[in-house]
């Protein structure tokens, strides 16, 4: 799946867990962190071919992410474990079924590669629809709970951003009522 689809689904899962801001941060990052191994692509396509879906799309990485989340969320360890695993596997199976790029799930113990026989190509329209659906779902939750994934970087910046957006929408509403 596209990165923005993983991110949208990650935010939906983060909100579904009903935890605090640390919990949401851990779950959201667990959903997008597997694509860290796409970063070397800035160095060239051949490097991408060797490393993407290898370093951080595997069982060991999922356990490291959940262990870090349990340490980071001391009051909600079990929930952090469950939801970061769900978030990681939402990413993993998103790639397993909606890309044709094999995943080295057992890395570094084995370079055995996994991919669904009926996987969709990344540029199949179903990926655009999934990305759109998850992004819209995440946006609805942003409106309902009045917070956004910006909270992952800085809760204070997110609160300020929500205030600005709310003011803008209120100002537009007032203008529409008094044309
Ligand atoms: Zn991925």
Short mmCIF file of N, CA and C and ligand atoms in Angstrom, two decimals:
data_model
loop_
_atom_site.label_atom_id
_atom_site.label_comp_id
_atom_site.label_asym_id
_atom_site.label_seq_id
_atom_site.Cartn_x
_atom_site.Cartn_y
_atom_site.Cartn_z
N UNK A 1 0.84 -1.19 0.00
CA UNK A 1 0.00 0.00 0.00
C UNK A 1 0.88 1.24 0.00
N UNK A 2 0.29 2.35 -0.40
CA UNK A 2 1.01 3.61 -0.37
C UNK A 2 1.24 4.04 1.08
N UNK A 3 2.28 4.87 1.26
CA UNK A 3 2.62 5.31 2.62
C UNK A 3 1.44 6.03 3.27
N UNK A 4 0.75 6.87 2.51
CA UNK A 4 -0.34 7.63 3.13
C UNK A 4 -1.50 6.71 3.54
N UNK A 5 -1.65 5.56 2.87
CA UNK A 5 -2.67 4.59 3.29
C UNK A 5 -2.27 3.96 4.63
N UNK A 6 -0.99 3.59 4.76
CA UNK A 6 -0.50 3.05 6.04
C UNK A 6 -0.70 4.09 7.15
N UNK A 7 -0.40 5.35 6.84
CA UNK A 7 -0.49 6.40 7.85
C UNK A 7 -1.95 6.62 8.28
N UNK A 8 -2.86 6.64 7.29
CA UNK A 8 -4.29 6.83 7.61
C UNK A 8 -4.80 5.69 8.48
N UNK A 9 -4.48 4.47 8.10
CA UNK A 9 -4.92 3.30 8.88
C UNK A 9 -4.26 3.32 10.26
N UNK A 10 -3.00 3.76 10.32
CA UNK A 10 -2.30 3.83 11.60
C UNK A 10 -2.99 4.78 12.57
N UNK A 11 -3.45 5.94 12.03
CA UNK A 11 -4.12 6.90 12.91
C UNK A 11 -5.48 6.36 13.37
N UNK A 12 -6.17 5.66 12.49
CA UNK A 12 -7.46 5.04 12.87
C UNK A 12 -7.23 4.04 14.01
N UNK A 13 -6.18 3.23 13.90
CA UNK A 13 -5.88 2.25 14.95
C UNK A 13 -5.46 2.95 16.24
N UNK A 14 -4.68 4.03 16.10
CA UNK A 14 -4.23 4.77 17.28
C UNK A 14 -5.43 5.31 18.06
N UNK A 15 -6.43 5.82 17.34
CA UNK A 15 -7.63 6.34 18.00
C UNK A 15 -8.51 5.20 18.53
N UNK A 16 -8.54 4.09 17.80
CA UNK A 16 -9.38 2.96 18.21
C UNK A 16 -8.93 2.38 19.54
N UNK A 17 -7.64 2.55 19.87
CA UNK A 17 -7.11 1.98 21.12
C UNK A 17 -7.53 2.73 22.36
N UNK A 18 -8.08 3.94 22.19
CA UNK A 18 -8.59 4.72 23.33
C UNK A 18 -7.54 4.93 24.41
N UNK A 19 -6.31 5.19 24.01
CA UNK A 19 -5.26 5.44 24.99
C UNK A 19 -4.93 6.92 25.06
N UNK A 20 -3.83 7.24 25.75
CA UNK A 20 -3.41 8.64 25.85
C UNK A 20 -2.50 9.01 24.66
N UNK A 21 -1.90 10.20 24.73
CA UNK A 21 -1.11 10.66 23.58
C UNK A 21 0.13 9.79 23.36
N UNK A 22 0.71 9.27 24.43
CA UNK A 22 1.88 8.39 24.26
C UNK A 22 1.47 7.10 23.54
N UNK A 23 0.31 6.57 23.92
CA UNK A 23 -0.19 5.36 23.29
C UNK A 23 -0.44 5.61 21.80
N UNK A 24 -1.11 6.73 21.48
CA UNK A 24 -1.40 7.03 20.07
C UNK A 24 -0.10 7.17 19.27
N UNK A 25 0.89 7.82 19.89
CA UNK A 25 2.18 7.99 19.20
C UNK A 25 2.80 6.63 18.90
N UNK A 26 2.78 5.74 19.90
CA UNK A 26 3.40 4.41 19.72
C UNK A 26 2.68 3.62 18.62
N UNK A 27 1.35 3.65 18.63
CA UNK A 27 0.60 2.85 17.65
C UNK A 27 0.77 3.43 16.24
N UNK A 28 0.69 4.75 16.13
CA UNK A 28 0.84 5.37 14.81
C UNK A 28 2.23 5.08 14.23
N UNK A 29 3.25 5.21 15.08
CA UNK A 29 4.62 4.96 14.59
C UNK A 29 4.81 3.49 14.22
N UNK A 30 4.15 2.58 14.97
CA UNK A 30 4.26 1.14 14.65
C UNK A 30 3.68 0.85 13.26
N UNK A 31 2.68 1.64 12.87
CA UNK A 31 2.04 1.43 11.56
C UNK A 31 2.87 1.95 10.40
N UNK A 32 3.69 2.99 10.66
CA UNK A 32 4.44 3.58 9.54
C UNK A 32 5.94 3.23 9.58
N UNK A 33 6.44 2.83 10.77
CA UNK A 33 7.88 2.59 10.92
C UNK A 33 8.43 1.53 9.96
N UNK A 34 7.66 0.50 9.58
CA UNK A 34 8.25 -0.48 8.66
C UNK A 34 8.83 0.16 7.38
N UNK A 35 8.30 1.30 6.98
CA UNK A 35 8.82 1.90 5.75
C UNK A 35 10.14 2.65 5.95
N UNK A 36 10.71 2.54 7.15
CA UNK A 36 12.05 3.10 7.36
C UNK A 36 13.06 2.51 6.37
N UNK A 37 12.82 1.24 6.01
CA UNK A 37 13.80 0.63 5.10
C UNK A 37 13.63 1.10 3.65
N UNK A 38 12.71 2.04 3.44
CA UNK A 38 12.60 2.66 2.11
C UNK A 38 13.48 3.91 2.04
N UNK A 39 13.96 4.39 3.21
CA UNK A 39 14.74 5.63 3.22
C UNK A 39 16.02 5.56 2.37
N UNK A 40 16.73 4.42 2.36
CA UNK A 40 17.94 4.38 1.52
C UNK A 40 17.66 4.62 0.05
N UNK A 41 16.38 4.66 -0.35
CA UNK A 41 16.06 4.88 -1.76
C UNK A 41 16.58 6.23 -2.24
N UNK A 42 16.81 7.17 -1.29
CA UNK A 42 17.37 8.46 -1.71
C UNK A 42 18.78 8.29 -2.27
N UNK A 43 19.40 7.16 -1.95
CA UNK A 43 20.77 6.90 -2.43
C UNK A 43 20.80 6.17 -3.77
N UNK A 44 19.61 5.74 -4.22
CA UNK A 44 19.59 5.08 -5.52
C UNK A 44 18.65 3.89 -5.56
N UNK A 45 18.18 3.58 -6.76
CA UNK A 45 17.18 2.53 -6.94
C UNK A 45 17.72 1.15 -6.58
N UNK A 46 19.02 0.88 -6.90
CA UNK A 46 19.57 -0.45 -6.64
C UNK A 46 19.63 -0.71 -5.14
N UNK A 47 19.89 0.33 -4.35
CA UNK A 47 19.93 0.18 -2.89
C UNK A 47 18.52 -0.13 -2.39
N UNK A 48 17.52 0.54 -2.97
CA UNK A 48 16.13 0.27 -2.59
C UNK A 48 15.78 -1.19 -2.84
N UNK A 49 16.16 -1.69 -3.99
CA UNK A 49 15.83 -3.08 -4.35
C UNK A 49 16.39 -4.06 -3.32
N UNK A 50 17.55 -3.75 -2.78
CA UNK A 50 18.19 -4.67 -1.84
C UNK A 50 17.63 -4.58 -0.43
N UNK A 51 17.09 -3.41 -0.04
CA UNK A 51 16.78 -3.21 1.37
C UNK A 51 15.30 -3.01 1.70
N UNK A 52 14.51 -2.51 0.73
CA UNK A 52 13.10 -2.25 1.05
C UNK A 52 12.36 -3.57 1.21
N UNK A 53 11.50 -3.62 2.23
CA UNK A 53 10.76 -4.84 2.60
C UNK A 53 11.68 -5.91 3.21
N UNK A 54 12.86 -5.47 3.69
CA UNK A 54 13.80 -6.42 4.31
C UNK A 54 14.07 -6.02 5.76
N UNK A 55 14.75 -4.90 5.96
CA UNK A 55 15.24 -4.52 7.28
C UNK A 55 14.14 -4.33 8.32
N UNK A 56 13.02 -3.71 7.92
CA UNK A 56 12.02 -3.34 8.93
C UNK A 56 10.62 -3.88 8.60
N UNK A 57 10.55 -4.87 7.74
CA UNK A 57 9.27 -5.53 7.46
C UNK A 57 9.35 -6.98 7.92
N UNK A 58 9.77 -7.18 9.16
CA UNK A 58 9.99 -8.55 9.61
C UNK A 58 9.55 -8.76 11.06
N UNK A 59 9.48 -10.03 11.42
CA UNK A 59 9.03 -10.43 12.76
C UNK A 59 9.87 -9.78 13.86
N UNK A 60 11.19 -9.81 13.72
CA UNK A 60 12.07 -9.26 14.76
C UNK A 60 11.79 -7.77 14.97
N UNK A 61 11.63 -7.03 13.87
CA UNK A 61 11.36 -5.60 13.99
C UNK A 61 10.03 -5.36 14.69
N UNK A 62 9.03 -6.19 14.38
CA UNK A 62 7.71 -6.01 15.02
C UNK A 62 7.83 -6.20 16.53
N UNK A 63 8.64 -7.15 16.96
CA UNK A 63 8.80 -7.41 18.40
C UNK A 63 9.59 -6.27 19.07
N UNK A 64 10.59 -5.73 18.36
CA UNK A 64 11.34 -4.59 18.91
C UNK A 64 10.41 -3.39 19.07
N UNK A 65 9.58 -3.13 18.05
CA UNK A 65 8.65 -2.00 18.11
C UNK A 65 7.69 -2.16 19.29
N UNK A 66 7.14 -3.36 19.47
CA UNK A 66 6.20 -3.58 20.58
C UNK A 66 6.89 -3.49 21.93
N UNK A 67 8.10 -4.00 22.02
CA UNK A 67 8.84 -3.91 23.29
C UNK A 67 9.10 -2.45 23.64
N UNK A 68 9.49 -1.64 22.65
CA UNK A 68 9.72 -0.21 22.89
C UNK A 68 8.42 0.48 23.31
N UNK A 69 7.32 0.09 22.66
CA UNK A 69 6.02 0.70 23.00
C UNK A 69 5.62 0.35 24.43
N UNK A 70 5.87 -0.88 24.86
CA UNK A 70 5.52 -1.29 26.23
C UNK A 70 6.36 -0.52 27.25
N UNK A 71 7.61 -0.26 26.89
CA UNK A 71 8.48 0.53 27.78
C UNK A 71 7.99 1.99 27.81
N UNK A 72 7.54 2.49 26.66
CA UNK A 72 7.15 3.90 26.52
C UNK A 72 5.77 4.19 27.14
N UNK A 73 4.94 3.15 27.23
CA UNK A 73 3.56 3.33 27.76
C UNK A 73 3.40 2.48 29.02
N UNK A 74 4.04 2.85 30.13
CA UNK A 74 4.07 1.98 31.31
C UNK A 74 2.68 1.69 31.90
N UNK A 75 1.74 2.61 31.78
CA UNK A 75 0.42 2.39 32.38
C UNK A 75 -0.50 1.56 31.50
N UNK A 76 -0.09 1.23 30.30
CA UNK A 76 -0.99 0.53 29.36
C UNK A 76 -0.18 -0.45 28.51
N UNK A 77 0.63 -1.24 29.20
CA UNK A 77 1.59 -2.11 28.49
C UNK A 77 0.90 -3.15 27.60
N UNK A 78 -0.10 -3.84 28.15
CA UNK A 78 -0.75 -4.91 27.38
C UNK A 78 -1.43 -4.33 26.14
N UNK A 79 -2.13 -3.20 26.35
CA UNK A 79 -2.82 -2.57 25.21
C UNK A 79 -1.81 -2.08 24.17
N UNK A 80 -0.68 -1.56 24.65
CA UNK A 80 0.37 -1.10 23.72
C UNK A 80 0.91 -2.28 22.92
N UNK A 81 1.10 -3.42 23.59
CA UNK A 81 1.59 -4.61 22.89
C UNK A 81 0.59 -5.03 21.80
N UNK A 82 -0.69 -5.14 22.19
CA UNK A 82 -1.71 -5.62 21.25
C UNK A 82 -1.85 -4.65 20.07
N UNK A 83 -1.95 -3.37 20.36
CA UNK A 83 -2.24 -2.41 19.28
C UNK A 83 -1.01 -2.13 18.40
N UNK A 84 0.20 -2.20 18.96
CA UNK A 84 1.36 -2.00 18.08
C UNK A 84 1.55 -3.22 17.18
N UNK A 85 1.18 -4.40 17.69
CA UNK A 85 1.24 -5.59 16.82
C UNK A 85 0.19 -5.48 15.70
N UNK A 86 -1.02 -5.06 16.08
CA UNK A 86 -2.07 -4.88 15.05
C UNK A 86 -1.61 -3.83 14.02
N UNK A 87 -1.01 -2.74 14.52
CA UNK A 87 -0.56 -1.67 13.62
C UNK A 87 0.54 -2.19 12.70
N UNK A 88 1.51 -2.92 13.27
CA UNK A 88 2.59 -3.45 12.43
C UNK A 88 2.01 -4.38 11.36
N UNK A 89 1.12 -5.30 11.78
CA UNK A 89 0.60 -6.26 10.79
C UNK A 89 -0.40 -5.62 9.82
N UNK A 90 -1.00 -4.49 10.21
CA UNK A 90 -1.82 -3.77 9.22
C UNK A 90 -0.91 -3.31 8.08
N UNK A 91 0.31 -2.91 8.45
CA UNK A 91 1.29 -2.48 7.43
C UNK A 91 1.79 -3.70 6.64
N UNK A 92 2.17 -4.73 7.39
CA UNK A 92 2.76 -5.91 6.75
C UNK A 92 1.79 -6.52 5.73
N UNK A 93 0.55 -6.75 6.15
CA UNK A 93 -0.40 -7.38 5.23
C UNK A 93 -0.89 -6.40 4.16
N UNK A 94 -0.84 -5.10 4.48
CA UNK A 94 -1.12 -4.11 3.45
C UNK A 94 -0.13 -4.26 2.30
N UNK A 95 1.13 -4.48 2.65
CA UNK A 95 2.16 -4.68 1.62
C UNK A 95 2.08 -6.08 1.01
N UNK A 96 1.72 -7.05 1.84
CA UNK A 96 1.67 -8.45 1.37
C UNK A 96 0.60 -8.64 0.29
N UNK A 97 -0.54 -7.97 0.48
CA UNK A 97 -1.65 -8.15 -0.47
C UNK A 97 -1.73 -7.04 -1.52
N UNK A 98 -1.10 -5.87 -1.23
CA UNK A 98 -1.31 -4.73 -2.13
C UNK A 98 -0.02 -4.15 -2.71
N UNK A 99 1.05 -4.97 -2.74
CA UNK A 99 2.23 -4.65 -3.54
C UNK A 99 2.71 -5.99 -4.11
N UNK A 100 3.62 -5.93 -5.05
CA UNK A 100 4.17 -7.19 -5.58
C UNK A 100 5.65 -7.31 -5.22
N UNK A 101 6.04 -6.58 -4.20
CA UNK A 101 7.43 -6.55 -3.76
C UNK A 101 7.58 -7.52 -2.59
N UNK A 102 8.29 -8.62 -2.73
CA UNK A 102 8.34 -9.65 -1.66
C UNK A 102 8.88 -9.12 -0.34
N UNK A 103 8.39 -9.71 0.75
CA UNK A 103 8.78 -9.30 2.10
C UNK A 103 9.66 -10.37 2.74
N UNK A 104 10.76 -9.91 3.34
CA UNK A 104 11.67 -10.85 4.02
C UNK A 104 11.28 -10.93 5.49
N UNK A 105 10.20 -11.64 5.78
CA UNK A 105 9.60 -11.65 7.11
C UNK A 105 10.53 -12.25 8.17
N UNK A 106 11.39 -13.17 7.79
CA UNK A 106 12.25 -13.84 8.78
C UNK A 106 13.66 -13.25 8.85
N UNK A 107 13.88 -12.13 8.15
CA UNK A 107 15.17 -11.44 8.22
C UNK A 107 15.46 -11.04 9.68
N UNK A 108 16.64 -11.15 10.23
CA UNK A 108 17.92 -11.50 9.59
C UNK A 108 18.24 -12.99 9.63
N UNK A 109 17.29 -13.82 10.06
CA UNK A 109 17.58 -15.25 10.19
C UNK A 109 17.48 -15.98 8.85
N UNK A 110 16.67 -15.43 7.95
CA UNK A 110 16.50 -16.05 6.63
C UNK A 110 16.13 -14.97 5.63
N UNK A 111 16.55 -15.14 4.38
CA UNK A 111 16.15 -14.21 3.32
C UNK A 111 14.99 -14.76 2.52
N UNK A 112 14.29 -15.75 3.09
CA UNK A 112 13.10 -16.31 2.45
C UNK A 112 12.08 -15.18 2.21
N UNK A 113 11.48 -15.12 1.02
CA UNK A 113 10.60 -14.00 0.67
C UNK A 113 9.15 -14.44 0.59
N UNK A 114 8.25 -13.54 1.03
CA UNK A 114 6.82 -13.83 1.08
C UNK A 114 6.05 -12.75 0.33
N UNK A 115 5.05 -13.19 -0.44
CA UNK A 115 4.13 -12.24 -1.08
C UNK A 115 2.91 -13.05 -1.51
N UNK A 116 1.75 -12.43 -1.46
CA UNK A 116 0.53 -13.13 -1.85
C UNK A 116 0.55 -13.47 -3.34
N UNK A 117 0.04 -14.65 -3.68
CA UNK A 117 -0.06 -15.04 -5.10
C UNK A 117 -0.99 -14.11 -5.86
N UNK A 118 -1.96 -13.56 -5.15
CA UNK A 118 -2.95 -12.70 -5.82
C UNK A 118 -2.75 -11.23 -5.45
N UNK A 119 -1.49 -10.86 -5.14
CA UNK A 119 -1.22 -9.48 -4.71
C UNK A 119 -1.52 -8.47 -5.84
N UNK A 120 -2.04 -7.31 -5.45
CA UNK A 120 -2.28 -6.23 -6.41
C UNK A 120 -1.00 -5.43 -6.59
N UNK A 121 -0.80 -4.91 -7.79
CA UNK A 121 0.32 -4.03 -8.03
C UNK A 121 0.10 -2.72 -7.29
N UNK A 122 1.21 -2.07 -6.90
CA UNK A 122 1.07 -0.83 -6.13
C UNK A 122 0.23 0.20 -6.88
N UNK A 123 0.35 0.24 -8.22
CA UNK A 123 -0.40 1.28 -8.93
C UNK A 123 -1.75 0.77 -9.45
N UNK A 124 -2.22 -0.36 -8.91
CA UNK A 124 -3.60 -0.78 -9.20
C UNK A 124 -4.56 0.20 -8.52
N UNK A 125 -5.70 0.52 -9.18
CA UNK A 125 -6.63 1.50 -8.59
C UNK A 125 -7.06 1.15 -7.16
N UNK A 126 -7.06 -0.15 -6.81
CA UNK A 126 -7.51 -0.50 -5.46
C UNK A 126 -6.63 0.18 -4.41
N UNK A 127 -5.36 0.43 -4.74
CA UNK A 127 -4.49 1.10 -3.77
C UNK A 127 -4.85 2.57 -3.60
N UNK A 128 -5.28 3.20 -4.68
CA UNK A 128 -5.75 4.59 -4.54
C UNK A 128 -7.02 4.64 -3.69
N UNK A 129 -7.91 3.67 -3.91
CA UNK A 129 -9.16 3.65 -3.14
C UNK A 129 -8.90 3.38 -1.66
N UNK A 130 -7.98 2.44 -1.39
CA UNK A 130 -7.63 2.17 0.01
C UNK A 130 -7.01 3.41 0.66
N UNK A 131 -6.10 4.06 -0.07
CA UNK A 131 -5.47 5.26 0.47
C UNK A 131 -6.48 6.34 0.75
N UNK A 132 -7.41 6.53 -0.20
CA UNK A 132 -8.44 7.55 -0.03
C UNK A 132 -9.34 7.20 1.17
N UNK A 133 -9.74 5.94 1.26
CA UNK A 133 -10.65 5.52 2.34
C UNK A 133 -10.01 5.69 3.71
N UNK A 134 -8.76 5.24 3.85
CA UNK A 134 -8.10 5.35 5.16
C UNK A 134 -7.81 6.81 5.51
N UNK A 135 -7.46 7.61 4.50
CA UNK A 135 -7.19 9.03 4.76
C UNK A 135 -8.47 9.74 5.20
N UNK A 136 -9.58 9.45 4.51
CA UNK A 136 -10.84 10.08 4.89
C UNK A 136 -11.26 9.62 6.29
N UNK A 137 -11.10 8.32 6.57
CA UNK A 137 -11.44 7.81 7.90
C UNK A 137 -10.63 8.52 8.98
N UNK A 138 -9.33 8.70 8.72
CA UNK A 138 -8.47 9.38 9.69
C UNK A 138 -8.89 10.85 9.84
N UNK A 139 -9.26 11.49 8.72
CA UNK A 139 -9.70 12.90 8.79
C UNK A 139 -10.96 13.05 9.62
N UNK A 140 -11.90 12.11 9.45
CA UNK A 140 -13.13 12.16 10.25
C UNK A 140 -12.78 12.08 11.74
N UNK A 141 -11.85 11.19 12.09
CA UNK A 141 -11.45 11.06 13.49
C UNK A 141 -10.75 12.33 13.98
N UNK A 142 -10.00 13.00 13.09
CA UNK A 142 -9.35 14.27 13.47
C UNK A 142 -10.41 15.31 13.84
N UNK A 143 -11.50 15.32 13.08
CA UNK A 143 -12.57 16.28 13.36
C UNK A 143 -13.29 15.90 14.65
N UNK A 144 -13.59 14.61 14.81
CA UNK A 144 -14.34 14.14 15.98
C UNK A 144 -13.54 14.38 17.27
N UNK A 145 -12.27 14.01 17.27
CA UNK A 145 -11.48 14.08 18.51
C UNK A 145 -10.64 15.36 18.60
N UNK A 146 -10.69 16.20 17.55
CA UNK A 146 -9.98 17.48 17.55
C UNK A 146 -8.48 17.31 17.83
N UNK A 147 -7.87 16.36 17.15
CA UNK A 147 -6.41 16.19 17.17
C UNK A 147 -6.01 15.49 15.89
N UNK A 148 -4.74 15.65 15.52
CA UNK A 148 -4.25 15.09 14.25
C UNK A 148 -2.94 14.32 14.49
N UNK A 149 -2.45 13.61 13.48
CA UNK A 149 -1.16 12.93 13.65
C UNK A 149 0.00 13.88 13.94
N UNK A 150 -0.19 15.19 13.76
CA UNK A 150 0.85 16.15 14.15
C UNK A 150 1.18 16.00 15.63
N UNK A 151 0.20 15.50 16.40
CA UNK A 151 0.38 15.26 17.82
C UNK A 151 1.58 14.32 18.09
N UNK A 152 1.85 13.45 17.14
CA UNK A 152 2.97 12.50 17.30
C UNK A 152 4.29 13.26 17.44
N UNK A 153 4.42 14.37 16.68
CA UNK A 153 5.64 15.18 16.76
C UNK A 153 5.60 16.13 17.95
N UNK A 154 4.44 16.79 18.14
CA UNK A 154 4.32 17.77 19.22
C UNK A 154 2.85 18.01 19.56
N UNK A 155 2.39 17.56 20.74
CA UNK A 155 1.00 17.82 21.14
C UNK A 155 0.69 19.32 21.16
N UNK A 156 1.69 20.13 21.55
CA UNK A 156 1.45 21.57 21.62
C UNK A 156 1.23 22.16 20.21
N UNK A 157 2.04 21.73 19.26
CA UNK A 157 1.88 22.20 17.88
C UNK A 157 0.53 21.75 17.32
N UNK A 158 0.12 20.55 17.69
CA UNK A 158 -1.17 20.04 17.20
C UNK A 158 -2.33 20.87 17.75
N UNK A 159 -2.26 21.19 19.06
CA UNK A 159 -3.32 22.00 19.67
C UNK A 159 -3.38 23.37 18.98
N UNK A 160 -2.21 23.98 18.73
CA UNK A 160 -2.17 25.29 18.06
C UNK A 160 -2.76 25.19 16.66
N UNK A 161 -2.41 24.13 15.94
CA UNK A 161 -2.90 23.91 14.57
C UNK A 161 -4.42 23.75 14.57
N UNK A 162 -4.95 22.96 15.52
CA UNK A 162 -6.40 22.75 15.60
C UNK A 162 -7.11 24.08 15.88
N UNK A 163 -6.50 24.92 16.74
CA UNK A 163 -7.10 26.23 17.04
C UNK A 163 -7.17 27.09 15.79
N UNK A 164 -6.08 27.09 15.00
CA UNK A 164 -6.05 27.90 13.77
C UNK A 164 -7.12 27.42 12.80
N UNK A 165 -7.20 26.08 12.60
CA UNK A 165 -8.17 25.53 11.65
C UNK A 165 -9.59 25.82 12.11
N UNK A 166 -9.84 25.67 13.42
CA UNK A 166 -11.18 25.94 13.96
C UNK A 166 -11.56 27.40 13.72
N UNK A 167 -10.60 28.32 13.98
CA UNK A 167 -10.88 29.75 13.76
C UNK A 167 -11.20 30.02 12.30
N UNK A 168 -10.42 29.41 11.41
CA UNK A 168 -10.64 29.63 9.98
C UNK A 168 -12.04 29.17 9.57
N UNK A 169 -12.44 27.98 10.03
CA UNK A 169 -13.75 27.44 9.66
C UNK A 169 -14.87 28.29 10.26
N UNK A 170 -14.65 28.75 11.52
CA UNK A 170 -15.68 29.60 12.14
C UNK A 170 -15.82 30.90 11.37
N UNK A 171 -14.67 31.49 10.97
CA UNK A 171 -14.70 32.76 10.23
C UNK A 171 -15.42 32.57 8.90
N UNK A 172 -15.16 31.46 8.22
CA UNK A 172 -15.84 31.19 6.94
C UNK A 172 -17.32 31.02 7.15
N UNK A 173 -17.69 30.32 8.28
CA UNK A 173 -19.11 30.10 8.58
C UNK A 173 -19.83 31.40 8.83
N UNK A 174 -19.17 32.30 9.56
CA UNK A 174 -19.77 33.62 9.86
C UNK A 174 -19.95 34.40 8.56
N UNK A 175 -18.92 34.35 7.67
CA UNK A 175 -18.99 35.09 6.40
C UNK A 175 -20.15 34.57 5.56
N UNK A 176 -20.33 33.23 5.58
CA UNK A 176 -21.41 32.65 4.77
C UNK A 176 -22.78 33.08 5.30
N UNK A 177 -22.87 33.19 6.64
CA UNK A 177 -24.16 33.58 7.22
C UNK A 177 -24.44 35.06 6.98
N UNK A 178 -23.35 35.88 6.85
CA UNK A 178 -23.52 37.32 6.61
C UNK A 178 -22.83 37.72 5.32
N UNK A 179 -23.35 37.32 4.18
CA UNK A 179 -22.63 37.59 2.92
C UNK A 179 -22.60 39.10 2.60
ZN1 LIG B 1 5.93 -1.10 3.77
#
